[in-house]
mmCIF file of C-alpha atoms in Angstrom:
data_model
loop_
_atom_site.group_PDB
_atom_site.id
_atom_site.type_symbol
_atom_site.label_atom_id
_atom_site.label_comp_id
_atom_site.label_asym_id
_atom_site.label_seq_id
_atom_site.Cartn_x
_atom_site.Cartn_y
_atom_site.Cartn_z
ATOM 1 C CA UNK A 277 -100.918 154.498 -176.759
ATOM 2 C CA UNK A 278 -100.632 152.188 -179.778
ATOM 3 C CA UNK A 279 -98.448 149.125 -179.293
ATOM 4 C CA UNK A 280 -96.213 150.160 -182.175
ATOM 5 C CA UNK A 281 -95.472 153.544 -180.554
ATOM 6 C CA UNK A 282 -94.960 151.908 -177.163
ATOM 7 C CA UNK A 283 -92.380 149.534 -178.602
ATOM 8 C CA UNK A 284 -90.674 152.421 -180.393
ATOM 9 C CA UNK A 285 -90.148 154.109 -177.018
ATOM 10 C CA UNK A 286 -89.015 150.869 -175.362
ATOM 11 C CA UNK A 287 -86.584 150.193 -178.218
ATOM 12 C CA UNK A 288 -85.055 153.669 -177.974
ATOM 13 C CA UNK A 289 -84.607 153.143 -174.212
ATOM 14 C CA UNK A 290 -82.937 149.838 -175.021
ATOM 15 C CA UNK A 291 -80.552 151.518 -177.461
ATOM 16 C CA UNK A 292 -79.396 153.680 -174.552
ATOM 17 C CA UNK A 293 -78.552 150.476 -172.649
ATOM 18 C CA UNK A 294 -76.784 149.108 -175.715
ATOM 19 C CA UNK A 295 -74.830 152.313 -176.263
ATOM 20 C CA UNK A 296 -73.652 152.345 -172.656
ATOM 21 C CA UNK A 297 -72.786 148.636 -172.878
ATOM 22 C CA UNK A 298 -69.966 149.282 -175.394
ATOM 23 C CA UNK A 299 -68.068 151.297 -172.775
ATOM 24 C CA UNK A 300 -69.060 148.953 -169.947
ATOM 25 C CA UNK A 301 -67.869 145.934 -171.970
ATOM 26 C CA UNK A 302 -64.548 147.546 -172.899
ATOM 27 C CA UNK A 303 -63.978 148.471 -169.257
ATOM 28 C CA UNK A 304 -65.065 145.037 -167.987
ATOM 29 C CA UNK A 305 -63.064 142.889 -170.414
ATOM 30 C CA UNK A 306 -59.694 144.404 -169.528
ATOM 31 C CA UNK A 307 -57.136 141.625 -169.999
ATOM 32 C CA UNK A 308 -59.746 138.868 -169.999
ATOM 33 C CA UNK A 309 -60.903 136.928 -173.023
ATOM 34 C CA UNK A 310 -64.034 138.502 -174.557
ATOM 35 C CA UNK A 311 -65.702 135.111 -174.926
ATOM 36 C CA UNK A 312 -65.604 134.490 -171.159
ATOM 37 C CA UNK A 313 -67.418 137.781 -170.648
ATOM 38 C CA UNK A 314 -70.053 136.741 -173.200
ATOM 39 C CA UNK A 315 -70.512 133.326 -171.581
ATOM 40 C CA UNK A 316 -71.318 134.814 -168.170
ATOM 41 C CA UNK A 317 -73.452 137.512 -169.798
ATOM 42 C CA UNK A 318 -75.637 134.973 -171.620
ATOM 43 C CA UNK A 319 -75.735 132.624 -168.623
ATOM 44 C CA UNK A 320 -77.116 135.297 -166.296
ATOM 45 C CA UNK A 321 -79.546 136.538 -168.964
ATOM 46 C CA UNK A 322 -80.846 132.985 -169.483
ATOM 47 C CA UNK A 323 -81.377 132.509 -165.754
ATOM 48 C CA UNK A 324 -83.270 135.804 -165.404
ATOM 49 C CA UNK A 325 -85.429 135.210 -168.479
ATOM 50 C CA UNK A 326 -86.216 131.648 -167.373
ATOM 51 C CA UNK A 327 -87.836 133.131 -164.273
ATOM 52 C CA UNK A 328 -89.664 135.875 -166.196
ATOM 53 C CA UNK A 329 -90.973 133.482 -168.860
ATOM 54 C CA UNK A 330 -91.412 130.460 -166.594
ATOM 55 C CA UNK A 331 -94.876 129.703 -167.997
ATOM 56 C CA UNK A 332 -93.432 129.434 -171.499
ATOM 57 C CA UNK A 333 -90.447 127.410 -170.266
ATOM 58 C CA UNK A 334 -92.768 124.798 -168.733
ATOM 59 C CA UNK A 335 -94.546 124.421 -172.078
ATOM 60 C CA UNK A 336 -91.449 124.272 -174.283
ATOM 61 C CA UNK A 337 -91.697 122.015 -177.314
ATOM 62 C CA UNK A 338 -89.200 120.886 -179.919
ATOM 63 C CA UNK A 339 -90.293 123.571 -182.402
ATOM 64 C CA UNK A 340 -89.578 126.446 -179.995
ATOM 65 C CA UNK A 341 -86.217 124.911 -179.043
ATOM 66 C CA UNK A 342 -85.163 124.445 -182.680
ATOM 67 C CA UNK A 343 -86.264 127.962 -183.631
ATOM 68 C CA UNK A 344 -84.485 129.485 -180.645
ATOM 69 C CA UNK A 345 -81.309 127.556 -181.461
ATOM 70 C CA UNK A 346 -81.361 128.710 -185.089
ATOM 71 C CA UNK A 347 -81.761 132.340 -183.979
ATOM 72 C CA UNK A 348 -78.878 132.002 -181.519
ATOM 73 C CA UNK A 349 -76.248 131.233 -184.168
ATOM 74 C CA UNK A 350 -76.211 134.599 -186.000
ATOM 75 C CA UNK A 351 -76.795 136.413 -182.695
ATOM 76 C CA UNK A 352 -73.742 134.856 -181.026
ATOM 77 C CA UNK A 353 -71.569 135.473 -184.084
ATOM 78 C CA UNK A 354 -72.727 139.079 -184.290
ATOM 79 C CA UNK A 355 -72.138 139.892 -180.622
ATOM 80 C CA UNK A 356 -68.852 137.948 -180.461
ATOM 81 C CA UNK A 357 -67.372 139.733 -183.481
ATOM 82 C CA UNK A 358 -68.508 143.137 -182.255
ATOM 83 C CA UNK A 359 -67.017 142.392 -178.834
ATOM 84 C CA UNK A 360 -63.725 141.575 -180.577
ATOM 85 C CA UNK A 361 -64.111 144.870 -182.409
ATOM 86 C CA UNK A 362 -64.256 146.740 -179.107
ATOM 87 C CA UNK A 363 -60.840 145.302 -178.150
ATOM 88 C CA UNK A 364 -59.248 146.791 -181.298
ATOM 89 C CA UNK A 365 -60.867 150.223 -181.480
ATOM 90 C CA UNK A 366 -62.597 152.820 -179.331
ATOM 91 C CA UNK A 367 -65.991 152.034 -177.823
ATOM 92 C CA UNK A 368 -67.581 155.081 -179.470
ATOM 93 C CA UNK A 369 -66.305 154.207 -182.949
ATOM 94 C CA UNK A 370 -67.322 150.562 -182.566
ATOM 95 C CA UNK A 371 -70.848 151.562 -181.598
ATOM 96 C CA UNK A 372 -71.181 153.762 -184.691
ATOM 97 C CA UNK A 373 -69.757 151.207 -187.128
ATOM 98 C CA UNK A 374 -72.137 148.563 -185.740
ATOM 99 C CA UNK A 375 -74.924 150.667 -187.215
ATOM 100 C CA UNK A 376 -74.011 149.416 -190.723
ATOM 101 C CA UNK A 377 -76.678 146.777 -190.057
ATOM 102 C CA UNK A 378 -79.261 149.318 -191.237
ATOM 103 C CA UNK A 379 -77.802 149.221 -194.759
ATOM 104 C CA UNK A 380 -77.323 145.476 -194.857
ATOM 105 C CA UNK A 381 -80.911 144.466 -194.059
ATOM 106 C CA UNK A 382 -82.657 145.888 -197.170
ATOM 107 C CA UNK A 383 -79.793 144.648 -199.377
ATOM 108 C CA UNK A 384 -79.971 141.112 -197.946
ATOM 109 C CA UNK A 385 -83.753 141.096 -198.293
ATOM 110 C CA UNK A 386 -83.514 142.231 -201.900
ATOM 111 C CA UNK A 387 -80.913 139.695 -203.041
ATOM 112 C CA UNK A 388 -81.917 136.674 -200.943
ATOM 113 C CA UNK A 389 -85.643 137.083 -200.365
ATOM 114 C CA UNK A 390 -86.423 139.221 -203.457
ATOM 115 C CA UNK A 391 -88.255 141.636 -201.176
ATOM 116 C CA UNK A 392 -87.624 145.340 -201.711
ATOM 117 C CA UNK A 393 -87.960 147.917 -198.946
ATOM 118 C CA UNK A 394 -89.829 151.217 -199.243
ATOM 119 C CA UNK A 395 -87.990 154.109 -200.915
ATOM 120 C CA UNK A 396 -87.657 156.047 -197.651
ATOM 121 C CA UNK A 397 -85.926 153.042 -196.032
ATOM 122 C CA UNK A 398 -83.343 153.012 -198.835
ATOM 123 C CA UNK A 399 -82.827 156.770 -198.498
ATOM 124 C CA UNK A 400 -82.433 156.401 -194.725
ATOM 125 C CA UNK A 401 -80.087 153.432 -195.139
ATOM 126 C CA UNK A 402 -77.726 155.228 -197.506
ATOM 127 C CA UNK A 403 -77.810 158.399 -195.420
ATOM 128 C CA UNK A 404 -76.674 156.233 -192.504
ATOM 129 C CA UNK A 405 -74.010 154.610 -194.705
ATOM 130 C CA UNK A 406 -72.521 158.019 -195.538
ATOM 131 C CA UNK A 407 -72.484 158.839 -191.825
ATOM 132 C CA UNK A 408 -70.665 155.595 -191.074
ATOM 133 C CA UNK A 409 -68.176 156.348 -193.860
ATOM 134 C CA UNK A 410 -67.400 159.721 -192.279
ATOM 135 C CA UNK A 411 -66.814 158.067 -188.913
ATOM 136 C CA UNK A 412 -64.842 154.923 -189.761
ATOM 137 C CA UNK A 413 -62.808 155.502 -192.964
ATOM 138 C CA UNK A 414 -59.378 156.997 -192.290
ATOM 139 C CA UNK A 415 -57.630 159.694 -194.309
ATOM 140 C CA UNK A 416 -55.764 156.912 -196.151
ATOM 141 C CA UNK A 417 -59.110 155.282 -197.064
ATOM 142 C CA UNK A 418 -58.305 152.204 -195.004
ATOM 143 C CA UNK A 419 -60.357 150.470 -192.350
ATOM 144 C CA UNK A 420 -59.056 149.203 -189.022
ATOM 145 C CA UNK A 421 -59.154 145.645 -187.683
ATOM 146 C CA UNK A 422 -61.697 146.576 -185.035
ATOM 147 C CA UNK A 423 -63.987 148.156 -187.617
ATOM 148 C CA UNK A 424 -63.675 145.073 -189.847
ATOM 149 C CA UNK A 425 -64.684 142.750 -186.991
ATOM 150 C CA UNK A 426 -67.610 145.049 -186.215
ATOM 151 C CA UNK A 427 -68.828 145.191 -189.829
ATOM 152 C CA UNK A 428 -68.803 141.380 -190.164
ATOM 153 C CA UNK A 429 -70.624 141.187 -186.843
ATOM 154 C CA UNK A 430 -73.176 143.678 -188.163
ATOM 155 C CA UNK A 431 -73.824 141.375 -191.146
ATOM 156 C CA UNK A 432 -74.522 138.465 -188.778
ATOM 157 C CA UNK A 433 -76.783 140.709 -186.726
ATOM 158 C CA UNK A 434 -78.671 141.727 -189.881
ATOM 159 C CA UNK A 435 -79.327 138.042 -190.618
ATOM 160 C CA UNK A 436 -80.558 137.642 -187.037
ATOM 161 C CA UNK A 437 -83.023 140.547 -187.336
ATOM 162 C CA UNK A 438 -84.406 139.228 -190.621
ATOM 163 C CA UNK A 439 -84.910 135.791 -189.056
ATOM 164 C CA UNK A 440 -86.650 137.359 -186.051
ATOM 165 C CA UNK A 441 -89.011 139.261 -188.339
ATOM 166 C CA UNK A 442 -89.818 136.069 -190.240
ATOM 167 C CA UNK A 443 -90.494 134.057 -187.070
ATOM 168 C CA UNK A 444 -92.532 136.907 -185.523
ATOM 169 C CA UNK A 445 -94.825 136.987 -188.542
ATOM 170 C CA UNK A 446 -95.215 133.192 -188.438
ATOM 171 C CA UNK A 447 -96.336 132.996 -184.807
ATOM 172 C CA UNK A 448 -95.619 133.807 -181.158
ATOM 173 C CA UNK A 449 -91.906 134.542 -180.733
ATOM 174 C CA UNK A 450 -91.907 134.588 -176.904
ATOM 175 C CA UNK A 451 -91.490 130.798 -176.396
ATOM 176 C CA UNK A 452 -88.227 130.916 -178.396
ATOM 177 C CA UNK A 453 -86.552 133.579 -176.208
ATOM 178 C CA UNK A 454 -85.238 131.343 -173.417
ATOM 179 C CA UNK A 455 -84.096 128.539 -175.777
ATOM 180 C CA UNK A 456 -82.308 131.179 -177.864
ATOM 181 C CA UNK A 457 -80.327 132.563 -174.927
ATOM 182 C CA UNK A 458 -79.697 129.071 -173.539
ATOM 183 C CA UNK A 459 -78.169 128.135 -176.900
ATOM 184 C CA UNK A 460 -76.100 131.346 -176.848
ATOM 185 C CA UNK A 461 -74.802 130.299 -173.422
ATOM 186 C CA UNK A 462 -73.837 126.844 -174.684
ATOM 187 C CA UNK A 463 -72.129 128.211 -177.799
ATOM 188 C CA UNK A 464 -70.082 130.786 -175.891
ATOM 189 C CA UNK A 465 -69.164 128.127 -173.299
ATOM 190 C CA UNK A 466 -67.773 125.954 -176.113
ATOM 191 C CA UNK A 467 -65.862 128.934 -177.487
ATOM 192 C CA UNK A 468 -64.107 129.378 -174.129
ATOM 193 C CA UNK A 469 -62.297 126.063 -174.691
ATOM 194 C CA UNK A 470 -61.045 127.284 -178.054
ATOM 195 C CA UNK A 471 -59.671 130.449 -176.437
ATOM 196 C CA UNK A 472 -57.901 128.622 -173.612
ATOM 197 C CA UNK A 473 -55.824 130.058 -170.723
ATOM 198 C CA UNK A 474 -58.817 131.542 -168.966
ATOM 199 C CA UNK A 475 -59.253 132.649 -165.376
ATOM 200 C CA UNK A 476 -62.775 131.369 -164.804
ATOM 201 C CA UNK A 477 -63.432 133.555 -161.751
ATOM 202 C CA UNK A 478 -61.864 136.978 -162.449
ATOM 203 C CA UNK A 479 -61.214 139.088 -159.374
ATOM 204 C CA UNK A 480 -61.822 142.474 -161.008
ATOM 205 C CA UNK A 481 -65.000 144.128 -159.750
ATOM 206 C CA UNK A 482 -65.527 145.898 -163.092
ATOM 207 C CA UNK A 483 -65.804 142.511 -164.825
ATOM 208 C CA UNK A 484 -68.780 141.420 -162.723
ATOM 209 C CA UNK A 485 -70.440 144.843 -162.807
ATOM 210 C CA UNK A 486 -70.216 144.637 -166.598
ATOM 211 C CA UNK A 487 -71.740 141.146 -166.564
ATOM 212 C CA UNK A 488 -74.724 142.276 -164.488
ATOM 213 C CA UNK A 489 -75.376 145.414 -166.544
ATOM 214 C CA UNK A 490 -75.022 143.745 -169.946
ATOM 215 C CA UNK A 491 -76.956 140.606 -168.952
ATOM 216 C CA UNK A 492 -79.929 142.421 -167.438
ATOM 217 C CA UNK A 493 -80.250 145.553 -169.556
ATOM 218 C CA UNK A 494 -78.507 145.143 -172.914
ATOM 219 C CA UNK A 495 -79.308 141.422 -173.248
ATOM 220 C CA UNK A 496 -82.379 140.264 -171.272
ATOM 221 C CA UNK A 497 -84.311 143.523 -171.622
ATOM 222 C CA UNK A 498 -83.243 144.685 -175.064
ATOM 223 C CA UNK A 499 -83.372 141.435 -177.012
ATOM 224 C CA UNK A 500 -86.725 140.504 -175.490
ATOM 225 C CA UNK A 501 -88.225 143.881 -176.430
ATOM 226 C CA UNK A 502 -86.583 143.680 -179.858
ATOM 227 C CA UNK A 503 -87.965 140.212 -180.577
ATOM 228 C CA UNK A 504 -91.510 141.074 -179.509
ATOM 229 C CA UNK A 505 -91.519 144.478 -181.246
ATOM 230 C CA UNK A 506 -90.838 142.950 -184.652
ATOM 231 C CA UNK A 507 -94.389 141.690 -184.667
ATOM 232 C CA UNK A 508 -95.365 145.358 -185.087
ATOM 233 C CA UNK A 509 -92.257 146.974 -186.624
ATOM 234 C CA UNK A 510 -90.269 145.796 -189.678
ATOM 235 C CA UNK A 511 -86.647 144.655 -189.432
ATOM 236 C CA UNK A 512 -85.548 147.676 -191.498
ATOM 237 C CA UNK A 513 -87.179 150.148 -189.124
ATOM 238 C CA UNK A 514 -85.956 148.304 -186.035
ATOM 239 C CA UNK A 515 -82.394 148.438 -187.366
ATOM 240 C CA UNK A 516 -82.713 152.188 -188.028
ATOM 241 C CA UNK A 517 -84.058 152.780 -184.516
ATOM 242 C CA UNK A 518 -80.932 150.941 -183.329
ATOM 243 C CA UNK A 519 -78.933 153.829 -184.764
ATOM 244 C CA UNK A 520 -79.754 155.767 -181.607
ATOM 245 C CA UNK A 521 -77.311 153.334 -179.989
ATOM 246 C CA UNK A 522 -74.065 154.949 -181.248
ATOM 247 C CA UNK A 523 -75.231 158.382 -180.157
ATOM 248 C CA UNK A 524 -75.702 157.102 -176.615
ATOM 249 C CA UNK A 525 -72.508 155.080 -177.044
ATOM 250 C CA UNK A 526 -70.375 158.084 -177.956
ATOM 251 C CA UNK A 527 -71.490 160.100 -174.932
ATOM 252 C CA UNK A 528 -71.123 157.087 -172.630
ATOM 253 C CA UNK A 529 -67.574 156.507 -173.935
ATOM 254 C CA UNK A 530 -66.763 160.155 -173.266
ATOM 255 C CA UNK A 531 -68.000 160.147 -169.671
ATOM 256 C CA UNK A 532 -67.044 156.566 -168.711
ATOM 257 C CA UNK A 533 -63.781 156.051 -170.642
ATOM 258 C CA UNK A 534 -62.768 159.645 -171.322
ATOM 259 C CA UNK A 535 -62.831 159.131 -175.103
ATOM 260 C CA UNK A 536 -62.853 162.241 -177.256
ATOM 261 C CA UNK A 537 -66.021 163.193 -179.143
ATOM 262 C CA UNK A 538 -64.501 164.232 -182.480
ATOM 263 C CA UNK A 539 -66.014 166.374 -185.230
ATOM 264 C CA UNK A 540 -66.176 163.246 -187.415
ATOM 265 C CA UNK A 541 -68.256 161.480 -184.774
ATOM 266 C CA UNK A 542 -70.585 164.462 -184.493
ATOM 267 C CA UNK A 543 -71.039 164.858 -188.274
ATOM 268 C CA UNK A 544 -71.423 161.142 -188.903
ATOM 269 C CA UNK A 545 -73.652 160.744 -185.879
ATOM 270 C CA UNK A 546 -75.831 163.615 -187.073
ATOM 271 C CA UNK A 547 -76.324 161.893 -190.426
ATOM 272 C CA UNK A 548 -77.205 158.632 -188.708
ATOM 273 C CA UNK A 549 -79.752 160.441 -186.550
ATOM 274 C CA UNK A 550 -81.167 162.062 -189.709
ATOM 275 C CA UNK A 551 -81.540 158.573 -191.206
ATOM 276 C CA UNK A 552 -83.657 157.580 -188.211
ATOM 277 C CA UNK A 553 -85.969 160.535 -188.758
ATOM 278 C CA UNK A 554 -86.290 159.814 -192.486
ATOM 279 C CA UNK A 555 -87.298 156.205 -191.817
ATOM 280 C CA UNK A 556 -90.086 157.294 -189.485
ATOM 281 C CA UNK A 557 -91.512 160.123 -191.590
ATOM 282 C CA UNK A 558 -94.957 159.468 -193.021
ATOM 283 C CA UNK A 559 -94.600 160.601 -196.582
ATOM 284 C CA UNK A 560 -97.883 161.453 -198.192
ATOM 285 C CA UNK A 561 -98.531 162.441 -201.761
ATOM 286 C CA UNK A 562 -99.526 166.091 -202.153
ATOM 287 C CA UNK A 563 -103.249 166.565 -202.569
ATOM 288 C CA UNK A 564 -102.893 167.907 -206.118
ATOM 289 C CA UNK A 565 -100.855 164.910 -207.264
ATOM 290 C CA UNK A 566 -103.332 162.519 -205.709
ATOM 291 C CA UNK A 567 -106.222 164.256 -207.495
ATOM 292 C CA UNK A 568 -104.329 164.138 -210.795
ATOM 293 C CA UNK A 569 -103.720 160.410 -210.485
ATOM 294 C CA UNK A 570 -107.372 159.833 -209.621
ATOM 295 C CA UNK A 571 -108.411 161.895 -212.672
ATOM 296 C CA UNK A 572 -106.178 159.830 -214.983
ATOM 297 C CA UNK A 573 -107.624 156.599 -213.631
ATOM 298 C CA UNK A 574 -111.129 157.797 -214.468
ATOM 299 C CA UNK A 575 -110.279 158.749 -218.059
#
């Protein structure tokens, strides 16, 4: 199996973990501050990844540390804002709105880096945008606080994915993984002091179950696979593959939290899934058109 196809499968598996994590996070946070949950989540992920990538940790240099730290900033902002979003809206809706990242990446690349994506990526992105519109915009054409937090978080996450792609093309991204999560741990620890009035050792079992699941599967596993895969898959395609996440998220929210799967979720989710297929289609010019173009070149 080609590495690209292998990472496609691993990424889709990871989106299942991510989709489930929306419900697990909402259940785990309860009355606790979201930032405390994130601190423990990143702390455990850093510890696990330090063991897995011990060889790279022993050889850490200032370049890897600086790169990891720079990647951590948009990642922390993205996850923090989307976690706040979960506290203001349903887990299923939050997971779908988070998919707006797929639209933001080609736009950011075009305006900041002057790099345009392929036509099929734009078609897929705007198909996904319509799906998100169906899901998140109310009958009064307003958007909720939770959705707003999630959209801003999606922008930060788009910046993170673009940075990852850039660093992956420049060299080996693996040495930056542990420094990145260590920086995330430090940043979320500092944020806990801003929040204040925290119970540092919550007694709820669901809180710690959520920490273990999110740290191991939706953080350590998924972000490691995501970072490595972008050596073989573009940021645009990675973000579109991530749109499997809300589909898993909606079903997880239904079975874990008892949330209703509405017709809007199904229609919007179907369009998002269609966007994923469009992005992966290999469009080839019909044979006749190719022959015509070749003929014109020879005239």
